[in-house]
Coordinates of N, CA and C and ligand atoms in Angstrom, one line a residue:
M1 N 78.8 88.2 80.7 CA 80.6 89.0 81.8 C 81.2 88.9 80.7
K2 N 81.6 88.2 80.0 CA 82.7 88.3 79.2 C 82.9 89.3 77.8
N3 N 81.7 90.0 77.9 CA 81.9 91.4 76.9 C 82.5 92.5 77.5
I4 N 82.9 92.7 78.8 CA 83.3 93.4 79.5 C 84.8 93.7 79.2
I5 N 85.6 92.1 79.0 CA 86.7 91.4 79.6 C 87.8 92.1 78.2
K6 N 88.6 92.7 78.4 CA 89.7 92.7 76.8 C 90.8 91.9 76.9
E7 N 91.0 91.2 78.3 CA 92.1 90.1 77.7 C 92.1 89.5 79.0
I8 N 92.1 88.1 79.4 CA 92.5 87.4 80.7 C 93.8 87.5 80.7
L9 N 94.8 87.9 81.6 CA 96.1 88.1 82.2 C 96.2 87.1 82.9
L10 N 95.2 86.3 83.4 CA 95.8 85.1 84.5 C 94.7 84.0 84.7
T11 N 95.1 82.8 83.9 CA 94.2 82.4 84.0 C 93.5 81.7 85.6
E12 N 92.5 80.8 85.7 CA 92.3 79.9 87.0 C 93.1 78.7 87.1
D13 N 94.0 78.4 85.8 CA 95.1 77.1 86.5 C 96.1 77.7 86.8
Q14 N 96.3 78.6 86.3 CA 97.9 79.6 86.5 C 97.4 79.8 88.0
I15 N 96.4 80.9 88.4 CA 96.4 81.0 90.0 C 96.4 79.7 91.2
T16 N 95.5 78.8 90.9 CA 95.6 77.9 91.6 C 96.9 77.2 91.3
A17 N 97.7 77.0 90.4 CA 98.9 76.3 90.8 C 99.9 77.0 91.6
R18 N 100.0 78.2 91.1 CA 100.9 79.3 91.8 C 100.3 79.6 93.1
I19 N 99.4 79.8 93.3 CA 98.6 79.8 95.4 C 99.3 78.2 95.6
K20 N 99.4 76.9 95.5 CA 99.7 75.8 95.5 C 101.3 76.0 96.1
E21 N 102.1 76.6 95.3 CA 103.3 76.8 95.4 C 103.7 78.0 96.5
L22 N 103.1 78.5 96.7 CA 103.0 79.6 97.9 C 102.6 79.2 99.3
G23 N 101.4 78.7 99.3 CA 101.5 77.2 100.4 C 102.1 76.7 100.4
R24 N 102.8 76.4 100.0 CA 104.3 75.4 100.5 C 105.3 76.0 100.7
M25 N 105.9 77.1 100.2 CA 106.7 78.1 100.8 C 106.7 78.3 102.0
I26 N 105.3 78.8 102.1 CA 105.0 79.2 104.2 C 104.4 78.6 104.8
T27 N 104.4 77.3 104.7 CA 104.2 76.1 105.2 C 105.6 75.7 105.6
E28 N 107.0 76.0 104.8 CA 108.0 75.7 105.4 C 108.8 76.6 106.1
D29 N 108.4 77.9 105.7 CA 108.9 79.2 106.6 C 108.2 79.0 108.0
Y30 N 107.3 79.2 108.0 CA 105.9 79.5 109.0 C 106.3 78.2 109.6
K31 N 106.7 77.1 109.7 CA 107.5 76.0 110.8 C 107.5 76.3 112.0
G32 N 106.6 75.9 113.1 CA 106.4 76.2 114.8 C 106.4 77.5 115.1
K33 N 106.1 78.5 113.9 CA 105.3 79.2 114.3 C 104.2 79.6 114.9
N34 N 103.4 80.7 115.5 CA 102.5 80.8 115.1 C 102.0 82.1 114.9
L35 N 101.3 81.0 113.3 CA 101.2 82.4 112.4 C 99.4 82.9 112.1
M36 N 99.7 83.7 111.9 CA 97.8 84.4 111.8 C 97.9 85.3 110.6
L37 N 97.1 84.7 109.3 CA 96.6 85.6 108.3 C 96.0 86.3 108.2
V38 N 96.2 87.5 108.0 CA 95.3 89.0 107.9 C 95.0 89.0 106.6
G39 N 93.7 89.2 106.3 CA 93.2 89.3 105.2 C 92.5 90.7 105.0
I40 N 92.7 91.7 103.8 CA 92.6 92.6 103.8 C 90.7 92.9 103.0
L41 N 90.1 93.1 103.6 CA 88.6 93.2 102.9 C 88.5 94.2 101.8
K42 N 87.9 93.6 101.1 CA 86.9 92.2 100.2 C 88.2 91.9 99.7
G43 N 89.0 92.4 98.4 CA 90.0 92.1 97.7 C 90.7 90.5 97.9
A44 N 90.8 90.4 98.8 CA 92.0 89.2 99.5 C 90.6 88.1 99.9
V45 N 89.8 88.5 99.9 CA 88.8 86.6 100.2 C 89.2 86.2 99.6
I46 N 89.3 86.0 98.1 CA 89.0 84.6 97.6 C 90.3 84.3 97.4
F47 N 91.8 85.3 97.4 CA 92.7 84.5 97.6 C 93.1 84.1 99.0
M48 N 92.7 84.7 99.8 CA 92.6 83.9 100.9 C 92.2 82.5 101.3
A49 N 91.5 82.8 101.4 CA 90.4 81.3 101.3 C 91.4 80.0 100.4
E50 N 91.6 80.6 99.1 CA 92.4 79.7 98.3 C 94.0 78.9 98.9
L51 N 94.7 80.0 99.7 CA 95.7 80.0 100.3 C 95.8 79.5 101.6
A52 N 94.9 79.6 102.4 CA 94.6 78.5 103.4 C 94.6 77.7 103.2
K53 N 93.7 76.8 102.5 CA 93.7 76.0 102.1 C 94.8 74.9 101.4
N54 N 95.9 75.5 101.2 CA 96.9 75.1 100.8 C 98.1 75.5 101.9
I55 N 97.8 76.0 102.9 CA 98.9 75.8 104.1 C 98.5 74.7 105.1
D56 N 99.3 73.6 105.4 CA 99.5 72.4 106.0 C 100.5 72.7 107.2
M57 N 99.2 73.8 108.1 CA 99.5 73.9 109.6 C 98.8 74.4 110.1
P58 N 98.8 74.3 111.5 CA 97.5 74.9 112.0 C 97.8 77.2 112.0
V59 N 96.6 77.3 110.8 CA 96.5 79.3 111.2 C 95.6 80.0 111.7
L60 N 95.4 80.9 112.4 CA 94.9 81.7 112.3 C 94.2 83.2 111.6
M61 N 92.8 82.4 111.2 CA 92.6 83.6 110.7 C 91.8 85.0 110.6
D62 N 92.1 86.4 110.4 CA 91.4 87.0 110.9 C 91.5 88.2 109.5
F63 N 90.4 89.8 109.7 CA 90.3 90.1 108.5 C 90.1 91.9 108.8
M64 N 91.0 92.4 108.2 CA 90.8 93.9 108.3 C 90.0 94.7 107.0
A65 N 89.0 95.9 107.4 CA 88.8 96.4 105.9 C 89.4 98.0 106.6
V66 N 90.2 98.5 105.2 CA 90.6 99.8 104.7 C 90.0 100.7 104.5
S67 N 90.2 101.9 104.7 CA 89.6 103.1 103.1 C 90.7 103.9 103.4
S68 N 90.9 104.4 102.1 CA 91.6 105.6 102.0 C 90.7 106.9 102.1
Y69 N 91.6 108.0 102.8 CA 90.6 109.1 103.1 C 90.8 110.0 102.2
G70 N 89.6 109.8 101.4 CA 89.2 110.4 99.7 C 90.0 110.4 99.1
K71 N 90.0 110.9 98.2 CA 90.6 110.7 96.4 C 92.2 110.9 96.2
S72 N 92.6 111.8 97.8 CA 93.9 112.7 97.2 C 94.8 111.3 98.1
S73 N 94.3 110.7 98.8 CA 94.4 110.1 99.7 C 95.4 108.5 98.9
T74 N 95.5 108.3 97.9 CA 96.3 107.4 97.2 C 97.8 108.1 96.9
S75 N 97.9 109.5 97.1 CA 99.1 109.7 97.4 C 99.5 110.2 98.5
T76 N 99.0 110.5 99.5 CA 98.9 111.1 100.9 C 99.0 110.1 101.8
G77 N 98.5 108.3 101.4 CA 98.8 107.2 102.1 C 98.2 107.3 103.4
I78 N 97.3 108.0 103.5 CA 96.5 108.0 104.9 C 95.2 106.8 104.7
V79 N 95.5 106.2 106.2 CA 94.2 105.2 105.7 C 93.4 104.9 106.8
R80 N 92.5 104.5 106.8 CA 91.9 104.2 108.1 C 91.1 102.7 108.0
I81 N 91.0 102.6 109.5 CA 90.6 101.4 109.5 C 89.2 101.0 109.6
V82 N 88.5 100.8 109.2 CA 86.7 100.8 108.3 C 86.3 99.4 109.8
K83 N 87.0 98.2 109.2 CA 87.1 97.2 110.3 C 88.2 96.9 111.0
D84 N 88.2 96.1 112.4 CA 89.5 96.5 112.4 C 89.7 94.5 112.9
L85 N 90.6 94.1 113.7 CA 90.9 93.1 113.5 C 90.0 92.4 115.2
D86 N 90.0 91.1 114.9 CA 89.0 90.2 116.0 C 89.9 89.9 117.6
C87 N 90.9 89.6 116.8 CA 92.4 88.8 117.6 C 93.2 90.0 117.8
S88 N 94.1 89.5 118.7 CA 95.5 90.5 119.3 C 95.9 90.1 117.9
V89 N 97.1 90.8 117.9 CA 98.3 90.5 117.0 C 99.5 89.9 118.1
E90 N 99.5 90.4 119.3 CA 100.6 90.2 120.1 C 101.3 89.0 120.0
D91 N 102.7 89.0 120.0 CA 103.4 87.5 119.6 C 103.0 87.0 118.5
K92 N 102.7 87.0 117.8 CA 101.9 86.5 116.5 C 102.8 87.1 115.5
D93 N 103.2 86.3 114.6 CA 103.6 86.0 113.3 C 102.1 86.1 112.4
I94 N 102.5 87.4 111.9 CA 101.5 87.7 110.8 C 101.6 88.1 109.6
L95 N 100.9 87.3 108.8 CA 101.1 87.5 107.3 C 99.7 88.0 106.6
I96 N 99.9 89.6 106.1 CA 99.2 90.2 105.7 C 99.0 89.6 104.6
V97 N 97.6 89.6 103.8 CA 97.3 88.4 102.6 C 96.8 90.1 101.8
E98 N 97.3 90.1 100.7 CA 96.8 91.5 100.3 C 96.1 91.0 98.4
D99 N 95.0 91.6 98.1 CA 95.0 91.0 96.5 C 95.8 91.7 95.6
I100 N 96.6 92.9 96.0 CA 97.2 93.7 94.4 C 98.2 94.7 95.4
I101 N 99.3 94.9 95.2 CA 100.1 96.0 96.0 C 100.3 97.0 94.6
D102 N 100.1 98.0 94.6 CA 99.7 99.1 93.8 C 100.6 99.9 94.3
T103 N 100.4 101.2 94.4 CA 101.5 102.3 95.3 C 102.3 101.7 96.4
G104 N 101.5 100.7 96.8 CA 102.2 100.8 98.3 C 102.1 101.0 99.6
L105 N 101.4 101.9 99.5 CA 101.1 102.9 100.5 C 100.0 102.5 101.6
T106 N 99.1 101.5 101.0 CA 98.0 100.7 102.1 C 99.0 99.7 102.9
L107 N 99.7 98.7 102.4 CA 100.2 97.8 103.0 C 101.5 98.9 103.8
S108 N 102.4 99.8 103.9 CA 103.2 100.3 104.1 C 102.6 100.9 105.5
Y109 N 101.4 101.5 105.9 CA 100.8 101.7 106.5 C 100.4 100.4 107.6
L110 N 99.8 99.8 106.9 CA 99.5 99.0 107.6 C 100.3 97.9 108.7
T111 N 101.6 97.8 107.6 CA 102.6 97.0 108.1 C 102.7 97.3 109.6
D112 N 103.1 98.9 109.7 CA 103.6 99.9 111.0 C 102.7 99.2 111.9
N113 N 101.2 99.6 111.9 CA 100.4 99.6 112.6 C 100.5 98.5 113.2
L114 N 100.3 97.6 112.4 CA 100.7 95.7 113.2 C 101.6 95.7 113.9
K115 N 102.8 96.4 113.2 CA 103.9 95.7 114.7 C 104.0 96.8 115.7
K116 N 103.8 98.5 115.3 CA 103.2 98.9 116.7 C 102.2 98.5 117.8
R117 N 101.1 97.2 117.3 CA 100.5 96.9 117.9 C 101.2 95.0 118.7
R118 N 102.5 95.4 118.8 CA 103.5 94.4 119.4 C 103.4 92.7 118.4
A119 N 103.1 93.2 117.1 CA 103.4 91.5 116.4 C 104.3 90.9 116.7
K120 N 105.0 89.5 117.1 CA 106.2 89.3 116.5 C 106.5 89.4 115.1
S121 N 106.6 89.1 113.9 CA 106.7 89.4 113.1 C 105.5 89.8 112.1
V122 N 105.6 91.0 111.1 CA 104.7 91.2 110.3 C 105.5 90.8 108.9
K123 N 104.7 89.7 108.2 CA 105.0 89.9 106.4 C 104.0 90.1 105.4
I124 N 104.3 90.0 104.3 CA 102.9 90.5 103.1 C 103.3 89.5 102.1
V125 N 101.5 88.9 102.1 CA 101.7 88.0 101.3 C 100.4 88.6 99.8
T126 N 100.9 88.7 98.8 CA 100.5 89.5 97.5 C 100.1 88.9 96.2
L127 N 99.2 88.4 95.9 CA 98.3 87.8 94.8 C 99.4 88.3 93.1
L128 N 98.9 89.9 93.5 CA 99.6 90.3 92.5 C 100.0 91.4 93.0
D129 N 100.9 91.8 91.8 CA 102.0 93.2 92.2 C 101.9 94.0 90.8
K130 N 102.3 95.4 90.8 CA 102.3 95.9 89.8 C 103.7 97.1 90.4
P131 N 105.3 96.7 90.2 CA 106.1 97.0 90.8 C 106.3 98.6 90.0
E132 N 105.5 99.0 88.6 CA 105.6 100.0 88.1 C 104.9 101.4 88.5
R133 N 103.8 101.0 90.1 CA 103.2 102.0 90.1 C 104.2 102.5 91.8
R134 N 104.7 102.1 92.4 CA 105.1 102.0 93.6 C 105.4 103.3 94.0
K135 N 104.9 104.2 95.1 CA 105.1 104.7 95.4 C 106.1 105.1 96.9
T136 N 106.1 104.0 97.2 CA 107.0 103.7 98.6 C 107.4 102.6 98.5
E137 N 108.6 101.9 99.6 CA 109.3 100.7 99.0 C 108.3 100.2 100.3
V138 N 108.2 98.9 100.1 CA 107.7 97.9 101.2 C 107.9 96.5 100.6
P139 N 108.5 95.9 101.7 CA 109.5 95.1 101.6 C 108.3 93.5 100.9
V140 N 107.9 93.1 100.4 CA 106.9 92.0 99.8 C 107.7 90.8 100.0
D141 N 107.1 90.2 100.5 CA 107.8 89.0 100.9 C 107.1 87.6 100.1
Y142 N 106.3 87.3 99.7 CA 105.7 86.4 98.5 C 104.9 87.2 97.3
I143 N 104.9 86.7 96.7 CA 104.3 87.8 95.8 C 103.6 86.6 94.3
G144 N 102.3 86.4 94.0 CA 102.1 85.4 93.2 C 102.3 85.6 92.1
F145 N 102.1 86.4 91.2 CA 102.6 87.6 90.0 C 103.0 88.8 89.9
K146 N 103.3 89.6 88.9 CA 103.5 90.6 88.7 C 103.1 90.9 87.4
I147 N 102.6 92.0 87.3 CA 101.5 92.2 86.0 C 102.2 93.3 85.6
P148 N 102.0 94.1 84.6 CA 101.9 95.4 84.1 C 101.2 96.2 84.5
D149 N 101.2 97.9 84.3 CA 100.3 98.6 85.1 C 98.7 98.9 84.1
E150 N 98.0 97.8 84.5 CA 96.8 97.7 84.3 C 95.8 97.7 84.9
F151 N 94.4 97.6 84.9 CA 93.5 97.9 86.1 C 93.0 96.3 85.6
V152 N 93.0 95.8 87.0 CA 92.6 94.3 86.4 C 91.1 94.4 87.7
V153 N 90.7 93.3 87.5 CA 89.4 92.7 87.7 C 89.3 91.3 87.9
G154 N 89.1 90.7 89.2 CA 88.6 89.3 89.2 C 89.3 88.7 90.7
Y155 N 88.7 87.4 90.5 CA 89.5 86.7 91.5 C 89.4 87.4 93.1
G156 N 88.5 88.5 93.1 CA 88.6 89.4 94.8 C 88.6 90.6 94.1
L157 N 89.1 90.7 92.9 CA 89.4 92.6 92.2 C 88.1 92.5 91.8
D158 N 87.3 94.1 92.4 CA 86.3 94.2 92.0 C 86.6 96.2 91.0
Y159 N 86.0 95.8 90.2 CA 85.6 97.8 89.6 C 84.2 98.0 90.2
A160 N 84.1 99.4 90.9 CA 82.8 99.3 91.5 C 81.8 98.4 92.4
E161 N 82.4 97.3 92.5 CA 82.2 96.4 93.4 C 81.7 94.9 92.6
Q162 N 81.7 95.6 91.2 CA 81.8 94.1 90.2 C 82.6 93.5 90.1
Y163 N 82.6 92.1 89.4 CA 83.3 91.5 89.1 C 84.4 90.1 90.1
R164 N 84.2 90.7 91.1 CA 84.9 90.0 92.3 C 84.5 88.6 92.2
N165 N 83.5 88.1 91.2 CA 83.5 86.4 91.7 C 84.2 85.8 90.4
L166 N 84.5 86.9 89.5 CA 85.4 86.4 88.1 C 86.5 84.9 88.5
P167 N 86.6 83.8 88.1 CA 87.6 83.3 88.3 C 88.6 83.0 88.1
Y168 N 89.0 84.0 87.1 CA 90.4 84.5 86.5 C 90.3 85.9 86.3
V169 N 92.0 86.3 86.2 CA 92.3 87.9 86.4 C 91.8 88.5 85.0
A170 N 91.5 89.5 84.5 CA 91.0 90.1 83.5 C 91.5 91.9 83.8
A171 N 92.1 92.1 82.1 CA 91.9 93.9 81.9 C 90.6 94.0 81.4
L172 N 90.1 95.2 81.9 CA 88.7 95.7 81.5 C 89.0 96.4 79.8
K173 N 88.0 96.0 79.3 CA 88.0 97.0 78.1 C 87.6 98.7 78.3
E174 N 88.5 99.1 77.4 CA 88.7 100.6 77.2 C 87.2 101.0 77.2
G175 N 86.4 101.9 78.2 CA 85.2 102.4 77.9 C 84.6 101.9 79.5
V176 N 85.1 100.6 79.5 CA 84.3 99.9 80.9 C 84.8 100.9 82.3
Y177 N 86.1 101.2 81.5 CA 87.0 101.5 82.2 C 88.3 102.3 81.7
S178 N 88.9 103.6 82.3 CA 89.7 104.4 81.3 C 91.0 104.5 81.8
S179 N 91.4 103.9 82.1 CA 93.0 104.0 82.6 C 93.7 103.8 83.7
K180 N 93.5 105.1 84.1 CA 93.7 106.2 85.0 C 93.2 105.6 86.8
T181 N 93.8 104.6 87.7 CA 93.6 103.9 88.5 C 93.2 105.1 89.2
D182 N 94.2 106.5 89.2 CA 94.1 107.2 89.9 C 93.0 108.0 90.3
N183 N 91.9 108.2 89.5 CA 90.4 108.5 89.4 C 89.4 107.7 89.9
V184 N 89.2 106.8 90.2 CA 88.9 105.5 91.0 C 89.4 105.7 92.4
V185 N 87.7 105.4 93.1 CA 87.9 105.2 94.7 C 87.9 104.0 94.7
F186 N 89.3 103.3 95.1 CA 88.4 101.6 95.7 C 88.0 101.2 96.9
Ligands
5GP1 P1 98.0 100.8 97.0 O1 99.1 99.9 97.0 O2 98.2 101.6 96.1 O3 98.3 101.5 98.6 O4 96.6 100.2 97.1 C1 96.2 98.9 96.9 C2 95.0 98.8 96.6 O5 94.3 99.3 95.8 C3 94.8 97.2 96.5 O6 94.4 96.8 97.7 C4 93.1 97.2 95.6 O7 91.9 97.5 96.1 C5 93.5 98.5 95.0 N1 93.8 98.2 93.6 C6 95.0 98.7 92.7 N2 95.4 98.3 91.4 C7 94.1 97.6 91.6 C8 93.5 97.2 90.0 O8 94.4 97.0 89.5 N3 92.3 97.0 90.1 C9 91.3 96.6 91.2 N4 90.4 96.2 91.1 N5 92.0 97.6 92.5 C10 93.3 97.6 92.3
MG2 MG1 93.5 95.3 98.7
MG3 MG1 88.3 97.8 94.9

């Protein structure tokens, strides 16, 4: 697989060390609360598993899958729920677990959606953040790493459903992928 990788941006050691820190902060901040992690499939699966192991208190874990409406949706922000939660969020302290925040449109929609279902609180933790690409303000409470505007794969993130199982985060070689994230249906 190495031949498709341009550069490793974050090594496995860097990622696991940072997730330990995030886990400690979350454990501290959610003391006495009713924490429910909501992982966004499929990209957040590996991050969520590692994060959950580093949260030292009882947590509920559930998942949602969302998809954008067609290609233009990256700019309209209309999101469709493909798989909904199994558990109710009412009176729970929800922490949405995302792989990466890019335009912010997906998370902006999800935060509103979960608040409307009467969650007690809704916060966000993301492994990666590409602040340069933001189209809407969305408060992100915990960020693993800020990265430049490059298309990345690994640690859960895919290109055409591949490379999610890489244990690090890497940029793809030109040719495998041609820089414009807007042209890709995630
Ligand atoms: P947005 O913040 O634009 O609404 O969308 C975020 C979603 O787009 C992420 O959850 C992820 O699925 C996808 N995405 C954004 N940037 C990248 C990237 O660099 N690599 C990969 N694999 N997916 C990305
Ligand atoms: Mg995602
Ligand atoms: Mg994707």
